[in-house]
XYZ file of N, CA and C in Angstrom:
315
model
N -39.278 141.151 -31.867
C -38.404 140.013 -32.076
C -38.661 139.474 -33.482
N -37.587 139.299 -34.247
C -37.744 138.815 -35.613
C -37.892 137.287 -35.635
N -38.245 136.794 -36.780
C -38.484 135.359 -36.937
C -37.216 134.545 -36.683
N -36.057 135.074 -37.081
C -34.787 134.361 -36.868
C -34.527 134.144 -35.384
N -34.796 135.166 -34.582
C -34.582 135.045 -33.139
C -35.533 134.027 -32.525
N -36.779 134.015 -32.988
C -37.743 133.034 -32.482
C -37.309 131.609 -32.810
N -36.837 131.415 -34.026
C -36.381 130.083 -34.435
C -35.174 129.663 -33.601
N -34.231 130.603 -33.377
C -33.046 130.294 -32.575
C -33.434 129.930 -31.143
N -34.374 130.672 -30.563
C -34.841 130.363 -29.211
C -35.505 128.995 -29.150
N -36.300 128.673 -30.162
C -36.961 127.370 -30.208
C -35.934 126.246 -30.310
N -34.933 126.412 -31.167
C -33.893 125.388 -31.303
C -33.090 125.240 -30.020
N -32.801 126.358 -29.354
C -32.083 126.290 -28.079
C -32.873 125.509 -27.050
N -34.188 125.746 -26.982
C -35.000 125.027 -25.997
C -35.088 123.549 -26.344
N -35.153 123.232 -27.635
C -35.166 121.822 -28.028
C -33.838 121.160 -27.682
N -32.739 121.865 -27.893
C -31.433 121.312 -27.542
C -31.329 121.074 -26.041
N -31.874 122.000 -25.247
C -31.859 121.823 -23.795
C -32.659 120.588 -23.399
N -33.822 120.421 -24.019
C -34.646 119.252 -23.696
C -33.929 117.962 -24.071
N -33.336 117.967 -25.246
C -32.621 116.768 -25.689
C -31.432 116.486 -24.774
N -30.689 117.540 -24.426
C -29.537 117.383 -23.549
C -29.977 116.873 -22.175
N -31.077 117.414 -21.663
C -31.574 116.996 -20.349
C -32.059 115.551 -20.379
N -32.697 115.150 -21.456
C -33.201 113.777 -21.518
C -32.080 112.764 -21.723
N -30.940 113.224 -22.236
C -29.811 112.320 -22.468
C -28.834 112.258 -21.307
N -29.109 112.983 -20.224
C -28.209 112.954 -19.070
C -28.166 111.557 -18.465
N -26.977 111.123 -18.134
C -26.777 109.829 -17.493
C -26.315 110.044 -16.059
N -26.309 108.985 -15.280
C -25.890 109.069 -13.886
C -24.462 109.601 -13.771
N -23.576 109.163 -14.651
C -22.186 109.645 -14.626
C -22.118 111.159 -14.803
N -23.006 111.689 -15.652
C -23.003 113.124 -15.920
C -23.378 113.929 -14.682
N -24.379 113.459 -13.951
C -24.804 114.231 -12.780
C -23.974 113.898 -11.545
N -23.397 112.703 -11.481
C -22.613 112.306 -10.302
C -21.386 113.189 -10.119
N -20.872 113.730 -11.208
C -19.708 114.620 -11.113
C -20.008 115.873 -10.305
N -21.294 116.162 -10.101
C -21.689 117.390 -9.422
C -22.311 117.133 -8.054
N -22.212 115.928 -7.530
C -22.771 115.621 -6.211
C -22.128 116.447 -5.107
N -20.907 116.926 -5.323
C -20.217 117.719 -4.305
C -20.722 119.164 -4.254
N -21.636 119.522 -5.166
C -22.214 120.866 -5.215
C -23.675 120.828 -4.792
N -24.194 121.949 -4.268
C -25.638 122.015 -4.030
C -26.380 121.852 -5.360
N -27.619 121.398 -5.300
C -28.370 121.091 -6.510
C -28.485 122.296 -7.449
N -28.727 123.473 -6.907
C -28.887 124.664 -7.747
C -27.590 124.970 -8.498
N -26.456 124.865 -7.818
C -25.170 125.107 -8.475
C -24.867 124.028 -9.510
N -25.199 122.792 -9.201
C -24.984 121.696 -10.152
C -25.826 121.914 -11.406
N -27.063 122.351 -11.220
C -27.938 122.619 -12.359
C -27.359 123.732 -13.232
N -26.826 124.778 -12.606
C -26.206 125.865 -13.378
C -25.016 125.351 -14.172
N -24.210 124.500 -13.557
C -23.044 123.937 -14.251
C -23.471 123.089 -15.449
N -24.597 122.394 -15.314
C -25.095 121.537 -16.389
C -25.952 122.304 -17.395
N -26.186 123.596 -17.126
C -27.011 124.462 -17.985
C -28.442 123.947 -18.101
N -28.985 123.481 -16.995
C -30.388 123.089 -16.928
C -30.963 123.680 -15.644
N -32.270 123.649 -15.511
C -32.863 124.176 -14.282
C -32.852 123.089 -13.200
N -32.992 123.526 -11.968
C -32.935 122.602 -10.831
C -34.058 121.570 -10.890
N -35.214 121.963 -11.408
C -36.341 121.031 -11.508
C -36.013 119.873 -12.445
N -35.367 120.176 -13.555
C -34.974 119.127 -14.503
C -33.930 118.212 -13.870
N -32.984 118.808 -13.151
C -31.961 118.001 -12.481
C -32.593 117.104 -11.427
N -33.560 117.632 -10.716
C -34.256 116.842 -9.695
C -34.986 115.665 -10.349
N -35.671 115.929 -11.444
C -36.369 114.859 -12.158
C -35.417 113.810 -12.699
N -34.289 114.262 -13.216
C -33.284 113.336 -13.737
C -32.713 112.472 -12.629
N -32.456 113.092 -11.479
C -31.911 112.310 -10.363
C -32.933 111.295 -9.864
N -34.212 111.640 -9.890
C -35.254 110.687 -9.481
C -35.318 109.512 -10.451
N -35.047 109.801 -11.724
C -35.033 108.739 -12.737
C -33.993 107.674 -12.393
N -32.912 108.086 -11.745
C -31.855 107.155 -11.342
C -32.009 106.722 -9.888
N -33.201 106.890 -9.336
C -33.556 106.458 -7.974
C -32.740 107.167 -6.896
N -32.392 108.416 -7.140
C -31.726 109.238 -6.134
C -32.817 110.077 -5.490
N -33.198 109.703 -4.275
C -34.320 110.373 -3.613
C -33.969 111.769 -3.144
N -32.749 111.940 -2.652
C -32.296 113.250 -2.166
C -30.958 113.576 -2.807
N -30.773 114.843 -3.138
C -29.497 115.256 -3.716
C -28.413 115.057 -2.658
N -27.340 114.333 -2.957
C -26.392 113.888 -1.924
C -25.337 114.903 -1.482
N -25.474 116.171 -1.811
C -24.462 117.169 -1.464
C -24.148 117.185 0.027
N -25.164 117.238 0.863
C -24.928 117.339 2.305
C -24.296 116.062 2.859
N -24.702 114.923 2.339
C -24.125 113.650 2.782
C -22.644 113.574 2.388
N -22.323 113.968 1.158
C -20.932 113.971 0.692
C -20.099 114.925 1.543
N -20.646 116.101 1.807
C -19.936 117.093 2.623
C -19.678 116.543 4.029
N -20.659 115.864 4.598
C -20.520 115.278 5.926
C -19.444 114.194 5.939
N -19.471 113.326 4.946
C -18.478 112.250 4.856
C -17.076 112.835 4.704
N -16.942 113.852 3.853
C -15.634 114.481 3.653
C -15.105 115.094 4.944
N -15.987 115.734 5.708
C -15.525 116.344 6.960
C -15.164 115.272 7.993
N -15.888 114.153 8.011
C -15.554 113.054 8.919
C -14.195 112.453 8.564
N -13.954 112.277 7.268
C -12.664 111.738 6.822
C -11.535 112.697 7.190
N -11.751 113.990 6.987
C -10.726 114.986 7.320
C -10.441 114.987 8.817
N -11.480 114.868 9.616
C -11.314 114.850 11.075
C -10.519 113.619 11.511
N -10.843 112.463 10.935
C -10.122 111.237 11.276
C -8.672 111.282 10.793
N -8.447 111.915 9.667
C -7.096 112.024 9.121
C -6.219 112.908 10.005
N -6.816 113.957 10.568
C -6.061 114.854 11.452
C -5.738 114.206 12.794
N -6.480 113.167 13.163
C -6.253 112.484 14.439
C -4.972 111.663 14.418
N -4.821 110.829 15.446
C -3.586 110.039 15.545
C -3.529 108.895 14.539
N -4.654 108.517 13.941
C -4.645 107.538 12.856
C -4.387 106.115 13.280
N -4.983 105.685 14.372
C -4.849 104.300 14.807
C -5.558 103.356 13.852
N -5.496 102.056 14.119
C -6.129 101.070 13.232
C -7.645 101.249 13.128
N -8.286 101.633 14.221
C -9.736 101.845 14.181
C -10.073 103.042 13.295
N -9.270 104.097 13.382
C -9.489 105.285 12.553
C -9.270 104.955 11.078
N -8.255 104.179 10.788
C -7.976 103.795 9.399
C -9.112 102.948 8.829
N -9.666 102.057 9.648
C -10.798 101.235 9.208
C -12.022 102.109 8.949
N -12.230 103.108 9.796
C -13.372 104.017 9.619
C -13.194 104.877 8.366
N -11.977 105.323 8.115
C -11.705 106.089 6.891
C -11.986 105.227 5.669
N -11.566 103.981 5.724
C -11.825 103.039 4.617
C -13.328 102.856 4.399
N -14.070 102.683 5.495
C -15.520 102.501 5.406
C -16.193 103.739 4.819
N -15.795 104.916 5.284
C -16.382 106.163 4.794
C -16.042 106.402 3.325
N -14.819 106.083 2.947
C -14.410 106.239 1.550
C -15.221 105.313 0.646
N -15.441 104.100 1.098
C -16.250 103.153 0.333
C -17.695 103.637 0.226
N -18.227 104.168 1.326
C -19.594 104.695 1.332
C -19.715 105.865 0.355
N -18.720 106.738 0.341
C -18.703 107.882 -0.572
C -18.660 107.394 -2.023
N -17.848 106.390 -2.281
C -17.742 105.809 -3.623
C -19.084 105.228 -4.066
N -19.786 104.585 -3.136
C -21.093 104.006 -3.458
C -22.127 105.094 -3.770
N -22.047 106.209 -3.082
C -22.959 107.324 -3.366
C -22.715 107.835 -4.782
N -21.458 108.027 -5.140
C -21.127 108.512 -6.482
C -21.521 107.506 -7.564
N -21.553 106.239 -7.226
C -21.961 105.215 -8.193
C -23.477 105.084 -8.280
N -24.196 105.796 -7.412
C -25.654 105.745 -7.430
C -26.220 104.544 -6.712
N -25.415 103.892 -5.882
C -25.865 102.695 -5.177
C -26.467 103.007 -3.818
N -26.272 104.197 -3.307
C -26.803 104.575 -1.992
C -27.814 105.673 -2.151
């Protein structure tokens, strides 16, 4: 490996570190609908870095499964007859999902 390649690899790793340290909640929240490993690939970082970043924003567990569960509950209620109780539950679940994406849950 020549010196140019070593320098390029070093700069790439520094850019990754800088990019990872500059991640904000909005940046990672866009990927809550994906498993953590897939989200990390999309962000071009490793899962460990994504996990550390999410902990920085007080996210104890990656919310993929919770989001998936809420989405399936909403879909099930939507397919039903849609009475007032179902509509209220859909509203509650939608609000809960919104709070997860905002990092409040």
